[in-house]
Coordinates of C-alpha atoms (C1' of nucleotides) in Angstrom, one line a residue:
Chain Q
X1 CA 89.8 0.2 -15.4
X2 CA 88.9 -3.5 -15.9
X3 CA 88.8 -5.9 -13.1
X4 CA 91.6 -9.2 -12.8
X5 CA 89.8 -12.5 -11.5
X6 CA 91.1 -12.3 -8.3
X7 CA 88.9 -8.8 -8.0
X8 CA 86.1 -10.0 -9.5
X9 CA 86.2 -13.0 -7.5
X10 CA 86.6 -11.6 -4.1
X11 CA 84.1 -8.1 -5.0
X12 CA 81.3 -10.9 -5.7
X13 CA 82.3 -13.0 -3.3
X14 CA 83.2 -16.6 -4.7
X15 CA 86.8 -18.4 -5.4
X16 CA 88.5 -17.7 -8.5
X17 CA 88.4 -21.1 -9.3
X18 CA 84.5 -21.1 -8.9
X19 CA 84.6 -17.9 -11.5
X20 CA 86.9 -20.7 -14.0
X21 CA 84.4 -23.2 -13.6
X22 CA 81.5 -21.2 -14.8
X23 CA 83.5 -19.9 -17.8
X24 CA 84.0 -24.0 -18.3
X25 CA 79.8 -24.4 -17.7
X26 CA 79.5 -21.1 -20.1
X27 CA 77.4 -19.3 -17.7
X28 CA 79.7 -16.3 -17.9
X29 CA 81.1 -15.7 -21.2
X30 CA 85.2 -15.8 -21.3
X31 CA 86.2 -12.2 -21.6
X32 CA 89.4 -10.7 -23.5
X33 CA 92.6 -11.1 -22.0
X34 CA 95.1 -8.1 -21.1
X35 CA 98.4 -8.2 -22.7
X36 CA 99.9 -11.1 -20.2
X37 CA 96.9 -13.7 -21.2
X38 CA 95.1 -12.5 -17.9
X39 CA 91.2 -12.3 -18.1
X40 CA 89.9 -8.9 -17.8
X41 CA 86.3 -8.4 -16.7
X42 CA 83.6 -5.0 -17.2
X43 CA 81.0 -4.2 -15.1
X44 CA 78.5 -6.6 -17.0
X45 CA 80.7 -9.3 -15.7
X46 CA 80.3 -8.2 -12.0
X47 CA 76.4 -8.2 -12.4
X48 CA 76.5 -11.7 -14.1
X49 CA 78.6 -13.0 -11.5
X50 CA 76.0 -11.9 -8.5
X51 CA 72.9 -13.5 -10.4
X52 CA 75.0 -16.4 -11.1
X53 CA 76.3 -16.8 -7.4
X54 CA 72.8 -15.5 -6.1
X55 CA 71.1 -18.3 -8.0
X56 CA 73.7 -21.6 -7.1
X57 CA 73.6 -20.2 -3.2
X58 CA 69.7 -20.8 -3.3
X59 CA 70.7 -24.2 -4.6
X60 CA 69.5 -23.4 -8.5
X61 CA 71.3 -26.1 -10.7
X62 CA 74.1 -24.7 -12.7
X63 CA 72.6 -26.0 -16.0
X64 CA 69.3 -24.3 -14.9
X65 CA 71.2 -20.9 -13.6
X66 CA 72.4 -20.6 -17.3
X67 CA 68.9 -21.2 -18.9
X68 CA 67.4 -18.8 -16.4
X69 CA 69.8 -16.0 -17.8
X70 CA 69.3 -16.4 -20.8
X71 CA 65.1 -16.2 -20.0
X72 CA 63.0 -13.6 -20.8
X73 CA 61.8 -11.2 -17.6
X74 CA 58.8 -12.8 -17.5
X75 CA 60.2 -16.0 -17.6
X76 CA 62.6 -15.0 -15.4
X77 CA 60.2 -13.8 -13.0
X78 CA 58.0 -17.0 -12.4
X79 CA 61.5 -19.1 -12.5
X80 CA 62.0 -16.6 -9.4
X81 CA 58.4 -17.3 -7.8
X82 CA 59.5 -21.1 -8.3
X83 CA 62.6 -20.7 -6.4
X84 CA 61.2 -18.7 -3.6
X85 CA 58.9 -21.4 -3.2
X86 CA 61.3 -24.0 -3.0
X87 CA 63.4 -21.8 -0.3
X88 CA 60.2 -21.5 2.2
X89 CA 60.2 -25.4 1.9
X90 CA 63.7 -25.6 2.7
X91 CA 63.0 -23.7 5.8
X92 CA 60.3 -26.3 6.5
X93 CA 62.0 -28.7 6.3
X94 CA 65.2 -27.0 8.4
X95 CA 62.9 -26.9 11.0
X96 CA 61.6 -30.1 11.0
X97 CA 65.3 -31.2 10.9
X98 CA 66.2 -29.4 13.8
X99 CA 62.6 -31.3 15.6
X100 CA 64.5 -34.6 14.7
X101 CA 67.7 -34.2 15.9
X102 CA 66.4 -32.9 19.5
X103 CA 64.2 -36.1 19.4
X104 CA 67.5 -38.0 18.5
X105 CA 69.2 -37.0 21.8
X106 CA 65.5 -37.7 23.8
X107 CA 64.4 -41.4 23.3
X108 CA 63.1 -43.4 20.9
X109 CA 60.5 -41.6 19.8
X110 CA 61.8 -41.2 16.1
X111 CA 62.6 -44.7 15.2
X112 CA 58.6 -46.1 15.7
X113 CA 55.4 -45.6 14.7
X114 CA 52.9 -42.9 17.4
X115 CA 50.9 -45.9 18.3
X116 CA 53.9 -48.4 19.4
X117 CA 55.2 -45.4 21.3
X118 CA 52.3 -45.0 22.9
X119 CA 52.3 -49.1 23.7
X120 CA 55.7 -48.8 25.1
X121 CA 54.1 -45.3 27.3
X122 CA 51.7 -47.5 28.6
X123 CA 54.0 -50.8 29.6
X124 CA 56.5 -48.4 31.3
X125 CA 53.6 -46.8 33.1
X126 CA 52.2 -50.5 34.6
X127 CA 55.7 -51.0 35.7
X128 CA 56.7 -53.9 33.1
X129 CA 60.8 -53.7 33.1
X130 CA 63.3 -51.9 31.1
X131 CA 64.4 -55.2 29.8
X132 CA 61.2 -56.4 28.4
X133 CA 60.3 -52.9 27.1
X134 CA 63.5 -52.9 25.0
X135 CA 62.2 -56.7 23.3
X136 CA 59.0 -55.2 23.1
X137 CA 60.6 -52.2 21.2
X138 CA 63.1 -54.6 18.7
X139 CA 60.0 -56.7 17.9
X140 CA 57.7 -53.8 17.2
X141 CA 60.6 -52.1 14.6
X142 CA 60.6 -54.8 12.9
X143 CA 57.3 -55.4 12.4
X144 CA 56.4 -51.9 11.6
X145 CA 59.1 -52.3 9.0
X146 CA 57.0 -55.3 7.5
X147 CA 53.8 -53.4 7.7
X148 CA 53.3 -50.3 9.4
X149 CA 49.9 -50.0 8.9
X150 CA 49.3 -53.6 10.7
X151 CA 51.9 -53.0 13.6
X152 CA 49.9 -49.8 14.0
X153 CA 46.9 -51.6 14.5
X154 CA 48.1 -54.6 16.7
X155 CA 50.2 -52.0 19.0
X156 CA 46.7 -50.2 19.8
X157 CA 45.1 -53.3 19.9
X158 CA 47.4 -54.6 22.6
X159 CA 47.1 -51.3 24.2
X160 CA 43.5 -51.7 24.6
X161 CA 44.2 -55.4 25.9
X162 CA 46.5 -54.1 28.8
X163 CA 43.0 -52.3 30.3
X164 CA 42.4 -56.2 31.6
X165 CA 43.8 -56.3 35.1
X166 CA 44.1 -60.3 34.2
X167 CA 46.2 -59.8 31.2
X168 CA 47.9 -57.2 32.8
X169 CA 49.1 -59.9 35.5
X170 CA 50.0 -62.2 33.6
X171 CA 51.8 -59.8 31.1
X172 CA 53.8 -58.7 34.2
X173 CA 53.9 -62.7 35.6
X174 CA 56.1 -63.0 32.5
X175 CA 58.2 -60.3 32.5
X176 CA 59.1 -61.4 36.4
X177 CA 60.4 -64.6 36.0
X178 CA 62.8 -63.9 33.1
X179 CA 65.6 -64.4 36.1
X180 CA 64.3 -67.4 37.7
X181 CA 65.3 -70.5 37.9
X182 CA 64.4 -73.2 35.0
X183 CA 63.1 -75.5 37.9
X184 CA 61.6 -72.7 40.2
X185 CA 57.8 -74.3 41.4
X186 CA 56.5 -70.6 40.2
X187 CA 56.6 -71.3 36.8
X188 CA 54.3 -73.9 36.9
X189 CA 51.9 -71.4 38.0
X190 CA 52.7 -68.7 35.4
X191 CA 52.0 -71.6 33.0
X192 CA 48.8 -72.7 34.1
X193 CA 47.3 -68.5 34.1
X194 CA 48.7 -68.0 30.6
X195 CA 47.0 -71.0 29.0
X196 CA 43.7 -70.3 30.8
X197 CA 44.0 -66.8 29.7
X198 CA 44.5 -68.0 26.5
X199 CA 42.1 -70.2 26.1
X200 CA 39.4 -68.5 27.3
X201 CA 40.6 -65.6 24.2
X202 CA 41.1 -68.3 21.9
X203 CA 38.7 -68.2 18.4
X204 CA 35.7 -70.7 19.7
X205 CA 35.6 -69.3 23.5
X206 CA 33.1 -66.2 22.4
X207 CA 35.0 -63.9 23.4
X208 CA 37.4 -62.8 20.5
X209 CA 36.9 -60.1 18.3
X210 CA 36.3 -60.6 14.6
X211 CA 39.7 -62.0 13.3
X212 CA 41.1 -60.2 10.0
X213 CA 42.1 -62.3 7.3
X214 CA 45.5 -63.3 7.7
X215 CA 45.8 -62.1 11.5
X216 CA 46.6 -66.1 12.9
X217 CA 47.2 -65.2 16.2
X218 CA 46.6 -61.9 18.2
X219 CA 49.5 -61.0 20.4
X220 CA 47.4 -58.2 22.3
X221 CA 46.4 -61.0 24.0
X222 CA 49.6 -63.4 23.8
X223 CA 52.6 -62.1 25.8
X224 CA 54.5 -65.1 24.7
X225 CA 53.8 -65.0 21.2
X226 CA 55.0 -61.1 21.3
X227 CA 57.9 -61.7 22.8
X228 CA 59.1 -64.4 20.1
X229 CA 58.4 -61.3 17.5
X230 CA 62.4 -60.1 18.8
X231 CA 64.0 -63.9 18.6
X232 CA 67.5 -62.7 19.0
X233 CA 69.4 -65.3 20.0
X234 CA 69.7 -65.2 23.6
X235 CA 66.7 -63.1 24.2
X236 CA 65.0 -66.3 25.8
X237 CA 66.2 -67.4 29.5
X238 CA 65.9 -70.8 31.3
X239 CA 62.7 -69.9 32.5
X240 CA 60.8 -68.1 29.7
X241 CA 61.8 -71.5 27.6
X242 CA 60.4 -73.8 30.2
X243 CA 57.3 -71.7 31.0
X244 CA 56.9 -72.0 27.0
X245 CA 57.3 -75.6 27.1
X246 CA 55.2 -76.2 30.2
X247 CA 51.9 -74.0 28.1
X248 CA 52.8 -75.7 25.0
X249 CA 52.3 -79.2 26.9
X250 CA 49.3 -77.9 29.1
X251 CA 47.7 -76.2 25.7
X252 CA 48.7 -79.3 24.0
X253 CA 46.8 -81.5 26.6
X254 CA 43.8 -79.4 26.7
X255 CA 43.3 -79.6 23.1
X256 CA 43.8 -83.4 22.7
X257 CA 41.7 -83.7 26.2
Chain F
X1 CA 61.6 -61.7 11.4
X2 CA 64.8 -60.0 10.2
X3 CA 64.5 -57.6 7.4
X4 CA 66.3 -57.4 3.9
X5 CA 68.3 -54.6 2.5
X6 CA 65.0 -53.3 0.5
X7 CA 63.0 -53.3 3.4
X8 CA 65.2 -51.8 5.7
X9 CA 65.5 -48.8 3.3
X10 CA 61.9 -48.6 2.5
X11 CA 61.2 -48.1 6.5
X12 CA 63.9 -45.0 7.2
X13 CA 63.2 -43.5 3.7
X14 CA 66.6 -44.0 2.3
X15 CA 67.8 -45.8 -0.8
X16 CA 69.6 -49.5 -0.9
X17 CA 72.6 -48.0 -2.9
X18 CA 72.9 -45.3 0.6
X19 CA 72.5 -47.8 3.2
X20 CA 75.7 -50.1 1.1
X21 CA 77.3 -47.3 1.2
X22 CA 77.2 -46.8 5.2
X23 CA 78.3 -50.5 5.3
X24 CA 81.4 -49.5 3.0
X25 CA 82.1 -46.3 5.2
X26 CA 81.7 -48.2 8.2
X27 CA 79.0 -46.1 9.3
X28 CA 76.6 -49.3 9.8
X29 CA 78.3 -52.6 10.6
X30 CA 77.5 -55.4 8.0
X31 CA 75.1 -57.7 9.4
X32 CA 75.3 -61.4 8.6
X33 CA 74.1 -63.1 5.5
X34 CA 70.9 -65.3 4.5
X35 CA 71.6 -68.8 3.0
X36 CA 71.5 -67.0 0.0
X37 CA 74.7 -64.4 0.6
X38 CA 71.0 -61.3 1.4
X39 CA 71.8 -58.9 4.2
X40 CA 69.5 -59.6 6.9
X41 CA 68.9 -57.1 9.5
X42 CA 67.6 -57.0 13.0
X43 CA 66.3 -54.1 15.5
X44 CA 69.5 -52.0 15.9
X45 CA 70.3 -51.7 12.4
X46 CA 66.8 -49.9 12.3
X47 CA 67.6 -47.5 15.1
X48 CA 71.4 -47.3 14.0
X49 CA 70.1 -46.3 10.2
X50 CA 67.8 -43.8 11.2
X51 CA 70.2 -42.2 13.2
X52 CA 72.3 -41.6 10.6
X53 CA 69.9 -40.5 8.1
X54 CA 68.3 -37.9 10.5
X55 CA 72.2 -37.0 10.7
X56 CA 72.9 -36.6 7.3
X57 CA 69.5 -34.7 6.4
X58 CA 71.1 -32.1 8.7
X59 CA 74.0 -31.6 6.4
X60 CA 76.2 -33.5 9.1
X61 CA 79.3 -35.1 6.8
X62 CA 79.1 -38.6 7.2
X63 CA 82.8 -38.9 9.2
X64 CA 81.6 -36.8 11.4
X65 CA 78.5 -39.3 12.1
X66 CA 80.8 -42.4 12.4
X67 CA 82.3 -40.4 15.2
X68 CA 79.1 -39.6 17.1
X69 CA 77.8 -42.4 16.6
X70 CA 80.7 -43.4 18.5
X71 CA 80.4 -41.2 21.4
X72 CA 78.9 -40.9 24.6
X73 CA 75.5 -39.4 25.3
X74 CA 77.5 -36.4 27.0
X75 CA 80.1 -35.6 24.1
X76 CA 76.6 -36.4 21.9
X77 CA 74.3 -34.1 23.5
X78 CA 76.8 -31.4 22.7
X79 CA 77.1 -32.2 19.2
X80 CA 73.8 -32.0 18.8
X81 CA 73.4 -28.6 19.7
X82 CA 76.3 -27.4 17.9
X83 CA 74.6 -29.0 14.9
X84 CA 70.9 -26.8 16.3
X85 CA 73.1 -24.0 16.0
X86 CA 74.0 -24.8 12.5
X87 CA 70.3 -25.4 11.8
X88 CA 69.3 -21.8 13.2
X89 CA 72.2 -20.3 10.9
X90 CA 70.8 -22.3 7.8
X91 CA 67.5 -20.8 8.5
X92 CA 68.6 -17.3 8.4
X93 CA 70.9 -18.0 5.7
X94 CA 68.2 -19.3 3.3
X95 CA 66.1 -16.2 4.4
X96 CA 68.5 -13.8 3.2
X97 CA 68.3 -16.0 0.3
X98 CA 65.0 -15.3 -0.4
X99 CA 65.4 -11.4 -0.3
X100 CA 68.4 -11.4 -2.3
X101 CA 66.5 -13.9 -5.3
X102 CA 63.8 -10.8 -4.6
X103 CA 66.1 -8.5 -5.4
X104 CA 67.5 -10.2 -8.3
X105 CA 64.2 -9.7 -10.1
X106 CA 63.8 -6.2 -8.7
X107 CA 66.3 -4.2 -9.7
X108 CA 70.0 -3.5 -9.1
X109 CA 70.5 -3.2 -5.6
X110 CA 72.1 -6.5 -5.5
X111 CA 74.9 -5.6 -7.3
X112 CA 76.4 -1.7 -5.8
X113 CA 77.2 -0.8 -2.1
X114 CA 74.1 1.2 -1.0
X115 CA 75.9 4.8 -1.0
X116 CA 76.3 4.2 -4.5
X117 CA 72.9 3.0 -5.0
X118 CA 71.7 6.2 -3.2
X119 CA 73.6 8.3 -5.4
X120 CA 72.1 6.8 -8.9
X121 CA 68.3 7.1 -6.8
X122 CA 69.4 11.2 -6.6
X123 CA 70.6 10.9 -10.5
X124 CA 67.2 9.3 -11.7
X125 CA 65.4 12.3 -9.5
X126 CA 67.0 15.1 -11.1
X127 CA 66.0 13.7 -14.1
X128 CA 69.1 12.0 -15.6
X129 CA 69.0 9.9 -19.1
X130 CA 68.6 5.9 -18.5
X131 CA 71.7 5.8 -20.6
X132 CA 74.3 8.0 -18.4
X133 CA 72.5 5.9 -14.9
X134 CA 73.2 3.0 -16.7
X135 CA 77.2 3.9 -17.5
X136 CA 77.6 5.7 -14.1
X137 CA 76.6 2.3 -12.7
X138 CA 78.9 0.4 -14.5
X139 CA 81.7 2.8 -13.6
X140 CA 80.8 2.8 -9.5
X141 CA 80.4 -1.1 -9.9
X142 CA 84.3 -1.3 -11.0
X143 CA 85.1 1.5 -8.7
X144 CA 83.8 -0.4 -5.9
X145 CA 85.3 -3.9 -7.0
X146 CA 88.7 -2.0 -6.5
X147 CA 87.9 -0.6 -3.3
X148 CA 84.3 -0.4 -1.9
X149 CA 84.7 1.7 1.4
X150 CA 86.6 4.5 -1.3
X151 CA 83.6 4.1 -3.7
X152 CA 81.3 4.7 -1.3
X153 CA 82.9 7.8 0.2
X154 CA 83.2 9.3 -2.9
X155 CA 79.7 8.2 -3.8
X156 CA 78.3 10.0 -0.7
X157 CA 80.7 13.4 -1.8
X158 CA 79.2 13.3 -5.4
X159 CA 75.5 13.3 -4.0
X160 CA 76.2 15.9 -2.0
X161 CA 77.5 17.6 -4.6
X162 CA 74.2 17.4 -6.8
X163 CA 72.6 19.8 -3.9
X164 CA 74.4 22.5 -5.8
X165 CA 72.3 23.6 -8.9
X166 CA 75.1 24.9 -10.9
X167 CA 76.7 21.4 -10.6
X168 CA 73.2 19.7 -11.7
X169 CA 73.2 22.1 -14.5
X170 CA 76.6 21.4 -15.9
X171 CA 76.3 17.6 -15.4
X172 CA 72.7 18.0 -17.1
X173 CA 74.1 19.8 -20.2
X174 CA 76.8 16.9 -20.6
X175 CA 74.2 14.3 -20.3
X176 CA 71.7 15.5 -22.8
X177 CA 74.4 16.5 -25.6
X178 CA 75.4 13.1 -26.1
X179 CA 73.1 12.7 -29.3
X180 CA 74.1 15.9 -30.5
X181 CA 76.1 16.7 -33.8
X182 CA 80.2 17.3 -33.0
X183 CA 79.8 20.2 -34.5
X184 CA 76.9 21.3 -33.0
X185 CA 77.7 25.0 -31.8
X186 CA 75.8 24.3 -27.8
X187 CA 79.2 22.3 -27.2
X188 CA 81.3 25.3 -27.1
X189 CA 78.8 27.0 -24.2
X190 CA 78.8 23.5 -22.6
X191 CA 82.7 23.3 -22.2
X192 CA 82.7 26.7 -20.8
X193 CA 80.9 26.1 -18.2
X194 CA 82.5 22.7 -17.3
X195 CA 86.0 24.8 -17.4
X196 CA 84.1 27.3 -15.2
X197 CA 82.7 25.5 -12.6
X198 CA 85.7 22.9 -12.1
X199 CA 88.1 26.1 -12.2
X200 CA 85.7 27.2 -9.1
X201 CA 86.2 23.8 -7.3
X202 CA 90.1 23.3 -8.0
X203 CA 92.8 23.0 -5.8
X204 CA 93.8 27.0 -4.7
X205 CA 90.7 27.9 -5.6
X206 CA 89.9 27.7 -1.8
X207 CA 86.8 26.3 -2.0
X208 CA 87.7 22.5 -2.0
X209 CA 87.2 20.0 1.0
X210 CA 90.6 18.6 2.5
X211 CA 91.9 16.0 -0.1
X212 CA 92.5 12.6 0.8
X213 CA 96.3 11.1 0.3
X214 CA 96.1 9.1 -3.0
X215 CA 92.5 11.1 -4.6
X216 CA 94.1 12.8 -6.9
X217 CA 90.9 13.5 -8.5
X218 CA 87.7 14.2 -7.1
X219 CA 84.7 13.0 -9.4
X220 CA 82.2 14.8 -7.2
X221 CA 83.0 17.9 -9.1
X222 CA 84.2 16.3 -12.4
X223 CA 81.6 14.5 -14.7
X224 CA 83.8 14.1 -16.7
X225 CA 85.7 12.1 -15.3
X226 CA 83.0 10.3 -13.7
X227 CA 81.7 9.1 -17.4
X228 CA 85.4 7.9 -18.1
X229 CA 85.1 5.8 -15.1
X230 CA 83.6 3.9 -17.7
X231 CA 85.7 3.8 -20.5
X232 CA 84.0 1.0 -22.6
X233 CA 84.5 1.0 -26.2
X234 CA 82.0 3.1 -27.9
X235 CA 80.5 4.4 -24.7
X236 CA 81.8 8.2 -25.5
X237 CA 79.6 9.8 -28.3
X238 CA 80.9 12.0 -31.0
X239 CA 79.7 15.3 -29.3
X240 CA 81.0 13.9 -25.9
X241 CA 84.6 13.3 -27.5
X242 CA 84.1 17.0 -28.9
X243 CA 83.3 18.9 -25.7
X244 CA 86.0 17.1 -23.7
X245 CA 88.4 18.0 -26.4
X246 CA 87.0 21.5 -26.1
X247 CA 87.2 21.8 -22.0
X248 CA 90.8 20.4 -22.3
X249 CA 92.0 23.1 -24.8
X250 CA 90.2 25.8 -22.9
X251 CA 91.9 23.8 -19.3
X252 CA 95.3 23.9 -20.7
X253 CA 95.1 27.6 -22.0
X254 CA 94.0 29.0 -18.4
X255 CA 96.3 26.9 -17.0
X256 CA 99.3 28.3 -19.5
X257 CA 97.2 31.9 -19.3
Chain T
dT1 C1' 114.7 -10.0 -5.9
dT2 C1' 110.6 -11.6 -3.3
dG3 C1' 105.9 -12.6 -2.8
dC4 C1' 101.5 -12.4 -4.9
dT5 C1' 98.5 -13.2 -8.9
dC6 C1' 97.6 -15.3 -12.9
dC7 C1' 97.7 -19.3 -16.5
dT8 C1' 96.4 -24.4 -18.0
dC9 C1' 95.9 -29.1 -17.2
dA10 C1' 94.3 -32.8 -14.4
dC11 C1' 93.3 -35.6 -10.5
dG12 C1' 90.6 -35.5 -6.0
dT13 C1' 86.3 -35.0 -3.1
dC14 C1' 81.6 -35.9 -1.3
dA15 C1' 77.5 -38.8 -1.2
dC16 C1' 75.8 -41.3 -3.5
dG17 C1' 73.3 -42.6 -8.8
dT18 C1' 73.4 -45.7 -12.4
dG19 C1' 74.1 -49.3 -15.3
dA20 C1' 76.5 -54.1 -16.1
dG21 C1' 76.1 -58.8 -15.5
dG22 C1' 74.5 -62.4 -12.7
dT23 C1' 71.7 -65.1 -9.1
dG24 C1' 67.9 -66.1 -5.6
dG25 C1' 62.8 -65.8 -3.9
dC26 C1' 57.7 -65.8 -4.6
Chain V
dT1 C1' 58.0 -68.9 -15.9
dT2 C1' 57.9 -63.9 -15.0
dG3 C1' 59.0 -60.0 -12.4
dC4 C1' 61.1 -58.3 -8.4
dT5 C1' 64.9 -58.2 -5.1
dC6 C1' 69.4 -59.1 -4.1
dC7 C1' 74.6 -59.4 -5.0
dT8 C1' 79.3 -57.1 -6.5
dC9 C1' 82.2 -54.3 -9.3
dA10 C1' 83.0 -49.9 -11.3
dC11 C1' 82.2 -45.8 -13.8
dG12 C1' 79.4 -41.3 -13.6
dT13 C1' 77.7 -36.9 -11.4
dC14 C1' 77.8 -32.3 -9.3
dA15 C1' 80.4 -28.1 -8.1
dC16 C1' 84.0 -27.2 -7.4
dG17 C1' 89.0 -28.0 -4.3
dT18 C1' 93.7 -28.8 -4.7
dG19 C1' 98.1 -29.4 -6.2
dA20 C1' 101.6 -29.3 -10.3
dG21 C1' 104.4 -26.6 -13.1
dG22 C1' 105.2 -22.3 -15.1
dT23 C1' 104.9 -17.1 -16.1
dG24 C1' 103.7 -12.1 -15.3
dG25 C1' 103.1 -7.8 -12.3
dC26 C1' 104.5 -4.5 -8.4

DNA sequence: TTGCTCCTCACGTCACGTGAGGTGGC
DNA sequence: TTGCTCCTCACGTCACGTGAGGTGGC
């Protein structure tokens, strides 16, 4: 009336081998063997076996599984408080799994910070194309990976920037001419209303905010500046490097001037 | 504006030693080198990385990833809620979990089929030694390692048969001699009445339920034999050795009578 | 006799962790 | 100059899985 492995294994519900491997560990002590050199198990085997498999299932260590059974009931018992604890976490943090890989298949919700999201909400909402929106989104990753905290605050900052029907035109100036010629007249134009925007935001003109030490330029209020944060090469067409040049010159001129 | 290795890692909430590994599993394409041979990454490798990790949180094996990453949103979309699925399962699973490590510091439920665990319930009721629950557990927990849908029928026949009081009686008397001296003169009344009563309950005595094929002995009736179930060394007592030798004297006599 | 179970090595797997020994960046 | 980061091997870890080669039980 004594058990093989293959009874033991399959009444607790684990592989033979597994019931080898914990005789190897010393978790279950090595019984006598019959008459062929088989292992033959008692009932105090079966019971070990459960706690043992009960234990590594809820993801106990095996080193800790066979301290635990050698514990005291008391012991014992606040290991088991420990444990249960852990479990309800685990099914926190199942569910905040499952919250992430439904965001996965959404958008991009998951790879940036709430407030560039909520930059990127805004852009789409004033009509600012998909193109743009995905530099916007490259530049802003990486940034965030520099310094969260800053992104943070320069995404809401240019949030807060875009509430300027000027900037907003110009922003969206920008964004327009990406396909243009390099020689179309426009971009003189688009040139002219980004300096002058710029200027009259520039440290000096009264109207910046205080500036935090460190912060050298603001791109809430320069497009071009935010679009250099993705310089991929290729990123920049024809016309977005001669509208550059043209502000650099006119910016140039006005400061020598 | 491209990020090292370090800060890559820092930003998804991985370690450098993972995201090399990605590279060597192909997961995440090497990107191209510094001046000084330093990984330098852009945008995508953000996006890309976070994928995965969000991937392998959920317990998804890593060739599995390199083909989704792989696949189109359609094939994707799927995926991912085959891996919900396997989210919801996890759930439950580490809920059972949690009662089972409750159960593990409660008592024995864990470890017996639940007609058996009804049946030692009615044995503590009627008052029963700790020491004869304890060996008719080890005994049922073999029994049912061998074949649990036979343990638990008989289980269920042996409870029922504890509603009659001459069978309580008997299987009382056997329990509380086991301390007794062998000579002790109680042990002669005691084996008559176990000859009795299973003489009552034996085949042409025309009292017995149909008889399985293969249960050549029904324990319901015999405590006996129920005790041997566990045959540990040591478990039988001096008096308990005495009255079975006296019952099977007494057995054989009636039989040769 | 055949198929199943058991035995003991011993290497393989999965997703990295952890030095070992050396170089570049601030 | 010091400490931190980066580089490439390459072995270690955890809990077993998986043959390899052989024997015993029904």
């Amino acid at each position: 009336m004594m058990l093989t492995i293959g009874q033991l294994a399959d009444y607790v519900g684990v592989t033979v081998r597994a019931v080898r491997h914990y005789h190897q560990r010393g978790l279950l002590p090595e019984p006598d063997r019959d008459a062929s050199g088989y292992r033959r198990y008692g009932a105090q085997a079966v019971v070990d076996l459960i706690r043992i498999k009960t234990l590594a299932d809820a993801g106990v260590p095996l080193a800790r599984i066979g301290a635990l059974l050698g514990a005291g009931p008391e012991e014992f018992g606040r290991a088991i408080a420990q444990i249960d604890d852990t479990l309800a976490a685990r099914i926190r943090d199942v569910e905040q799994q499952r919250r992430r890989i439904a965001d996965l298949a959404a958008g991009d919700r998951l790879f940036l910070p709430a407030e560039v999201a909520g930059l990127l909400d805004r852009l789409r909402q004033i009509g600012v194309s998909d193109r743009s929106i995905q530099m916007e989104r490259d530049g802003w990753i990486l940034l965030s990976a520099r310094s969260a905290g800053q992104a943070a605050a320069m995404a809401n900052q240019k949030r807060e920037g875009l509430d300027d029907p000027e900037f907003r035109r110009v922003y969206l100036g920008f964004d327009q001419a990406y396909g243009w010629d390099r020689d179309d007249p426009r971009l003189d134009g688009l040139a002219d209303a980004m300096v002058a925007f710029a200027a009259r935001h520039a440290p000096g003109s009264g109207q910046e905010q205080d500036q935090e030490p460190g912060q050298r330029q603001d791109p809430s209020v320069d497009p071009v500046a935010m679009s250099l944060l993705s310089s991929q090469p290729g990123s920049l067409s024809p016309a977005w490097e001669r509208v550059m040049q043209l502000a650099e010159e006119r910016s140039g001129a006005a400061a020598s001037g």
